[in-house]
XYZ file of N, CA and C in Angstrom:
366
model
N 29.529 -43.873 -13.448
C 29.856 -42.944 -14.523
C 28.721 -41.934 -14.668
N 29.100 -40.669 -14.788
C 28.129 -39.589 -14.979
C 28.548 -38.796 -16.202
N 27.639 -38.589 -17.110
C 27.892 -37.736 -18.263
C 27.091 -36.454 -18.117
N 27.730 -35.337 -18.420
C 27.133 -34.019 -18.226
C 27.097 -33.272 -19.542
N 25.954 -32.667 -19.838
C 25.805 -31.905 -21.076
C 25.205 -30.545 -20.739
N 25.982 -29.488 -20.983
C 25.523 -28.127 -20.732
C 24.780 -27.572 -21.943
N 23.886 -26.640 -21.679
C 23.186 -25.916 -22.733
C 22.749 -24.570 -22.193
N 22.324 -23.698 -23.106
C 21.792 -22.415 -22.695
C 22.723 -21.234 -22.859
N 23.941 -21.495 -23.280
C 24.849 -20.382 -23.500
C 24.455 -19.567 -24.721
N 25.132 -18.441 -24.897
C 24.844 -17.603 -26.050
C 25.408 -16.219 -25.885
N 24.938 -15.323 -26.742
C 25.365 -13.932 -26.745
C 24.264 -13.079 -26.129
N 24.635 -12.237 -25.180
C 23.668 -11.379 -24.507
C 24.316 -10.030 -24.239
N 23.500 -9.002 -24.193
C 24.022 -7.677 -23.872
C 24.233 -7.528 -22.370
N 25.129 -6.649 -22.017
C 25.360 -6.364 -20.603
C 24.051 -5.961 -19.929
N 23.845 -6.502 -18.730
C 22.611 -6.269 -18.007
C 21.550 -7.318 -18.260
N 21.776 -8.158 -19.251
C 20.808 -9.180 -19.588
C 20.948 -10.427 -18.737
N 20.163 -11.450 -19.104
C 20.117 -12.693 -18.336
C 20.226 -13.897 -19.250
N 20.745 -14.969 -18.690
C 20.771 -16.276 -19.337
C 20.554 -17.333 -18.267
N 20.013 -18.459 -18.684
C 19.920 -19.600 -17.783
C 20.624 -20.787 -18.418
N 21.640 -21.259 -17.755
C 22.351 -22.452 -18.204
C 21.726 -23.690 -17.566
N 21.729 -24.760 -18.328
C 21.261 -26.047 -17.829
C 22.365 -27.075 -18.002
N 22.370 -28.039 -17.127
C 23.333 -29.143 -17.216
C 22.550 -30.434 -16.953
N 22.404 -31.230 -17.994
C 21.686 -32.492 -17.878
C 22.670 -33.619 -17.596
N 22.356 -34.402 -16.599
C 23.246 -35.492 -16.185
C 22.628 -36.843 -16.485
N 23.458 -37.760 -16.913
C 23.009 -39.142 -17.091
C 23.294 -39.908 -15.815
N 22.717 -41.071 -15.696
C 22.994 -41.897 -14.530
C 21.884 -41.818 -13.495
N 21.781 -42.878 -12.729
C 20.693 -42.973 -11.768
C 21.050 -42.441 -10.395
N 22.308 -42.017 -10.216
C 22.734 -41.586 -8.894
C 23.018 -40.089 -8.834
N 22.365 -39.341 -9.706
C 22.577 -37.894 -9.768
C 22.399 -37.259 -8.404
N 21.421 -37.700 -7.659
C 21.122 -37.075 -6.370
C 22.203 -37.340 -5.330
N 23.176 -38.180 -5.650
C 24.283 -38.440 -4.730
C 25.440 -37.466 -4.907
N 25.360 -36.638 -5.935
C 26.472 -35.782 -6.309
C 26.205 -34.320 -5.976
N 27.214 -33.690 -5.402
C 27.225 -32.238 -5.379
C 27.554 -31.761 -6.787
N 27.015 -30.615 -7.162
C 27.209 -30.096 -8.514
C 27.815 -28.702 -8.448
N 28.656 -28.418 -9.427
C 29.279 -27.112 -9.478
C 29.264 -26.530 -10.872
N 29.345 -25.213 -10.925
C 29.546 -24.489 -12.181
C 30.894 -23.775 -12.088
N 31.641 -23.873 -13.164
C 32.934 -23.208 -13.275
C 32.968 -22.465 -14.596
N 33.935 -21.578 -14.750
C 34.074 -20.865 -16.025
C 35.543 -20.634 -16.316
N 35.813 -20.497 -17.607
C 37.183 -20.239 -18.042
C 37.158 -19.247 -19.183
N 37.765 -18.102 -18.935
C 37.894 -17.068 -19.961
C 39.198 -17.287 -20.729
N 39.291 -16.761 -21.962
C 40.521 -16.942 -22.748
C 41.748 -16.445 -22.002
N 42.764 -17.283 -21.937
C 44.010 -16.903 -21.298
C 43.990 -16.942 -19.790
N 42.885 -17.407 -19.216
C 42.777 -17.441 -17.757
C 42.529 -18.870 -17.279
N 42.764 -19.069 -15.996
C 42.527 -20.383 -15.421
C 41.033 -20.597 -15.176
N 40.653 -21.849 -15.112
C 39.276 -22.177 -14.796
C 39.005 -21.763 -13.352
N 37.844 -21.146 -13.125
C 37.533 -20.657 -11.792
C 36.139 -21.097 -11.346
N 36.012 -21.199 -10.049
C 34.751 -21.589 -9.440
C 33.722 -20.480 -9.589
N 32.468 -20.875 -9.844
C 31.373 -19.918 -9.944
C 30.334 -20.185 -8.847
N 29.832 -21.409 -8.796
C 28.778 -21.740 -7.830
C 28.729 -23.246 -7.641
N 28.207 -23.652 -6.492
C 28.057 -25.082 -6.213
C 26.822 -25.315 -5.368
N 26.305 -26.532 -5.449
C 25.096 -26.888 -4.713
C 25.238 -28.313 -4.206
N 24.771 -28.527 -3.002
C 24.859 -29.854 -2.407
C 23.879 -30.816 -3.063
N 24.018 -32.095 -2.737
C 23.187 -33.105 -3.373
C 21.697 -32.867 -3.123
N 21.367 -32.326 -1.968
C 19.966 -32.092 -1.631
C 19.458 -30.739 -2.118
N 20.387 -29.865 -2.477
C 20.007 -28.504 -2.836
C 19.916 -27.577 -1.641
N 20.156 -28.091 -0.466
C 19.999 -27.290 0.731
C 21.174 -26.395 1.064
N 22.278 -26.621 0.389
C 23.487 -25.832 0.656
C 24.055 -25.336 -0.669
N 24.279 -24.039 -0.740
C 24.864 -23.457 -1.944
C 26.035 -22.568 -1.574
N 26.891 -22.346 -2.557
C 28.041 -21.471 -2.339
C 28.352 -20.763 -3.651
N 28.743 -19.488 -3.555
C 28.997 -18.679 -4.743
C 30.340 -17.977 -4.646
N 30.941 -17.766 -5.790
C 32.105 -16.891 -5.853
C 31.650 -15.463 -5.566
N 32.503 -14.675 -4.952
C 32.150 -13.305 -4.618
C 31.770 -12.503 -5.858
N 32.387 -12.820 -6.970
C 32.156 -12.041 -8.197
C 30.750 -12.224 -8.765
N 30.049 -13.277 -8.360
C 28.714 -13.519 -8.920
C 27.620 -13.488 -7.854
N 28.028 -13.344 -6.613
C 27.050 -13.373 -5.516
C 26.026 -12.265 -5.701
N 24.751 -12.627 -5.577
C 23.678 -11.666 -5.742
C 23.192 -11.535 -7.167
N 23.946 -12.085 -8.119
C 23.549 -12.005 -9.534
C 23.215 -13.382 -10.097
N 23.920 -14.418 -9.644
C 23.727 -15.771 -10.164
C 23.045 -16.619 -9.096
N 22.249 -17.572 -9.559
C 21.588 -18.518 -8.657
C 21.723 -19.931 -9.206
N 22.239 -20.817 -8.388
C 22.340 -22.226 -8.765
C 21.179 -22.981 -8.142
N 20.632 -23.920 -8.892
C 19.543 -24.754 -8.389
C 19.619 -26.113 -9.063
N 18.865 -27.054 -8.555
C 18.870 -28.384 -9.156
C 17.491 -29.015 -9.031
N 17.214 -29.906 -9.964
C 15.982 -30.692 -9.951
C 16.406 -32.157 -10.065
N 16.447 -32.845 -8.947
C 16.933 -34.223 -8.954
C 16.002 -35.158 -9.718
N 14.746 -34.805 -9.810
C 13.815 -35.634 -10.580
C 14.121 -35.572 -12.068
N 14.716 -34.461 -12.503
C 15.058 -34.280 -13.911
C 16.552 -34.447 -14.179
N 17.307 -34.802 -13.138
C 18.761 -34.953 -13.297
C 19.393 -33.710 -13.923
N 18.987 -32.551 -13.470
C 19.434 -31.305 -14.094
C 19.810 -30.282 -13.028
N 20.892 -29.571 -13.309
C 21.294 -28.439 -12.482
C 21.262 -27.189 -13.359
N 20.911 -26.073 -12.753
C 20.734 -24.822 -13.488
C 21.636 -23.734 -12.911
N 21.933 -22.770 -13.750
C 22.608 -21.557 -13.306
C 21.877 -20.377 -13.933
N 21.111 -19.680 -13.112
C 20.435 -18.466 -13.563
C 21.390 -17.299 -13.404
N 21.655 -16.623 -14.494
C 22.622 -15.526 -14.489
C 21.908 -14.232 -14.857
N 21.861 -13.307 -13.928
C 21.232 -12.015 -14.135
C 22.275 -10.906 -14.066
N 21.896 -9.742 -14.550
C 22.786 -8.564 -14.519
C 24.172 -8.915 -15.053
N 24.191 -9.547 -16.193
C 25.464 -10.018 -16.747
C 26.370 -8.857 -17.126
N 27.666 -9.093 -16.966
C 28.689 -8.107 -17.254
C 29.635 -8.677 -18.311
N 30.318 -7.817 -19.052
C 31.289 -8.316 -20.038
C 32.331 -9.254 -19.415
N 32.692 -9.003 -18.184
C 33.685 -9.856 -17.524
C 33.149 -11.244 -17.174
N 31.862 -11.478 -17.374
C 31.304 -12.825 -17.205
C 31.517 -13.689 -18.446
N 32.022 -13.097 -19.513
C 32.275 -13.838 -20.744
C 33.280 -14.964 -20.506
N 32.881 -16.175 -20.848
C 33.730 -17.347 -20.618
C 33.014 -18.585 -21.140
N 33.739 -19.681 -21.165
C 33.115 -20.982 -21.341
C 32.718 -21.480 -19.957
N 31.467 -21.863 -19.821
C 30.945 -22.314 -18.540
C 30.825 -23.841 -18.543
N 31.335 -24.431 -17.478
C 31.346 -25.881 -17.330
C 30.558 -26.296 -16.093
N 29.806 -27.382 -16.208
C 29.259 -27.957 -14.992
C 30.085 -29.180 -14.624
N 30.037 -29.526 -13.355
C 30.847 -30.618 -12.844
C 30.112 -31.322 -11.716
N 30.412 -32.595 -11.553
C 29.779 -33.411 -10.521
C 30.833 -33.975 -9.586
N 30.498 -33.965 -8.320
C 31.432 -34.444 -7.290
C 30.659 -35.334 -6.343
N 31.140 -36.581 -6.192
C 30.461 -37.494 -5.280
C 30.706 -37.039 -3.853
N 29.636 -36.783 -3.154
C 29.778 -36.400 -1.753
C 29.519 -34.923 -1.525
N 30.402 -34.299 -0.787
C 30.147 -32.949 -0.285
C 30.465 -31.867 -1.305
N 29.910 -30.719 -1.057
C 30.112 -29.549 -1.901
C 31.579 -29.128 -1.830
N 32.080 -28.537 -2.916
C 33.453 -28.056 -2.947
C 33.559 -26.857 -3.861
N 34.510 -25.987 -3.577
C 34.719 -24.799 -4.400
C 36.024 -24.876 -5.188
N 36.716 -25.998 -5.077
C 37.937 -26.164 -5.866
C 37.639 -27.008 -7.102
N 38.666 -27.395 -7.835
C 38.481 -28.121 -9.084
C 38.394 -29.628 -8.898
N 38.337 -30.096 -7.666
C 38.354 -31.532 -7.386
C 36.965 -32.139 -7.560
N 36.523 -32.119 -8.805
C 35.267 -32.740 -9.176
C 35.552 -33.974 -10.027
N 34.634 -34.925 -9.974
C 34.871 -36.216 -10.615
C 34.530 -36.224 -12.105
N 33.534 -35.469 -12.492
C 33.072 -35.477 -13.876
C 32.835 -34.044 -14.338
N 33.114 -33.823 -15.631
C 32.985 -32.492 -16.228
C 32.220 -32.571 -17.533
N 31.454 -31.511 -17.811
C 30.826 -31.380 -19.101
C 31.777 -30.769 -20.117
N 31.280 -30.589 -21.321
C 32.123 -30.081 -22.409
C 32.155 -28.561 -22.467
N 31.246 -27.923 -21.762
C 31.233 -26.468 -21.685
C 30.261 -25.824 -22.660
N 29.814 -24.633 -22.303
C 28.953 -23.829 -23.172
C 29.432 -22.382 -23.106
N 29.490 -21.746 -24.268
C 30.045 -20.394 -24.358
C 28.999 -19.356 -23.949
N 29.418 -18.452 -23.098
C 28.607 -17.286 -22.732
C 29.406 -16.045 -23.119
N 28.806 -15.201 -23.923
C 29.455 -13.966 -24.345
C 28.549 -12.801 -23.995
N 29.099 -11.846 -23.247
C 28.344 -10.667 -22.830
C 28.956 -9.452 -23.517
N 28.157 -8.787 -24.321
C 28.651 -7.625 -25.058
C 28.370 -6.347 -24.285
N 29.137 -5.289 -24.642
C 28.976 -4.014 -23.959
C 27.610 -3.412 -24.223
């Protein structure tokens, strides 16, 4: 069992930055690939970024490539999402998720956090 708790969301102006954190419980955090997803009002949940268990492999949605960076610290059981050059269209609830095994860009993750709101104003 893995429990995930996101933090770091908030209100920011366009062009600004935020760093999201996702703290995981459990002793096997390093066995899980981790992902960030987001869901805007009236839209489906979509993939944002993912990182392999070792941190050596990452993948990004085209819409955030070059602006967002995913990283992890297995010693702290935490995964991060650094978001720069934020745009109003980045406004959404952001979720982290854990998947035992390999990295994935779909919704087939085993555990999900409760989400944190990110709002980007004009």
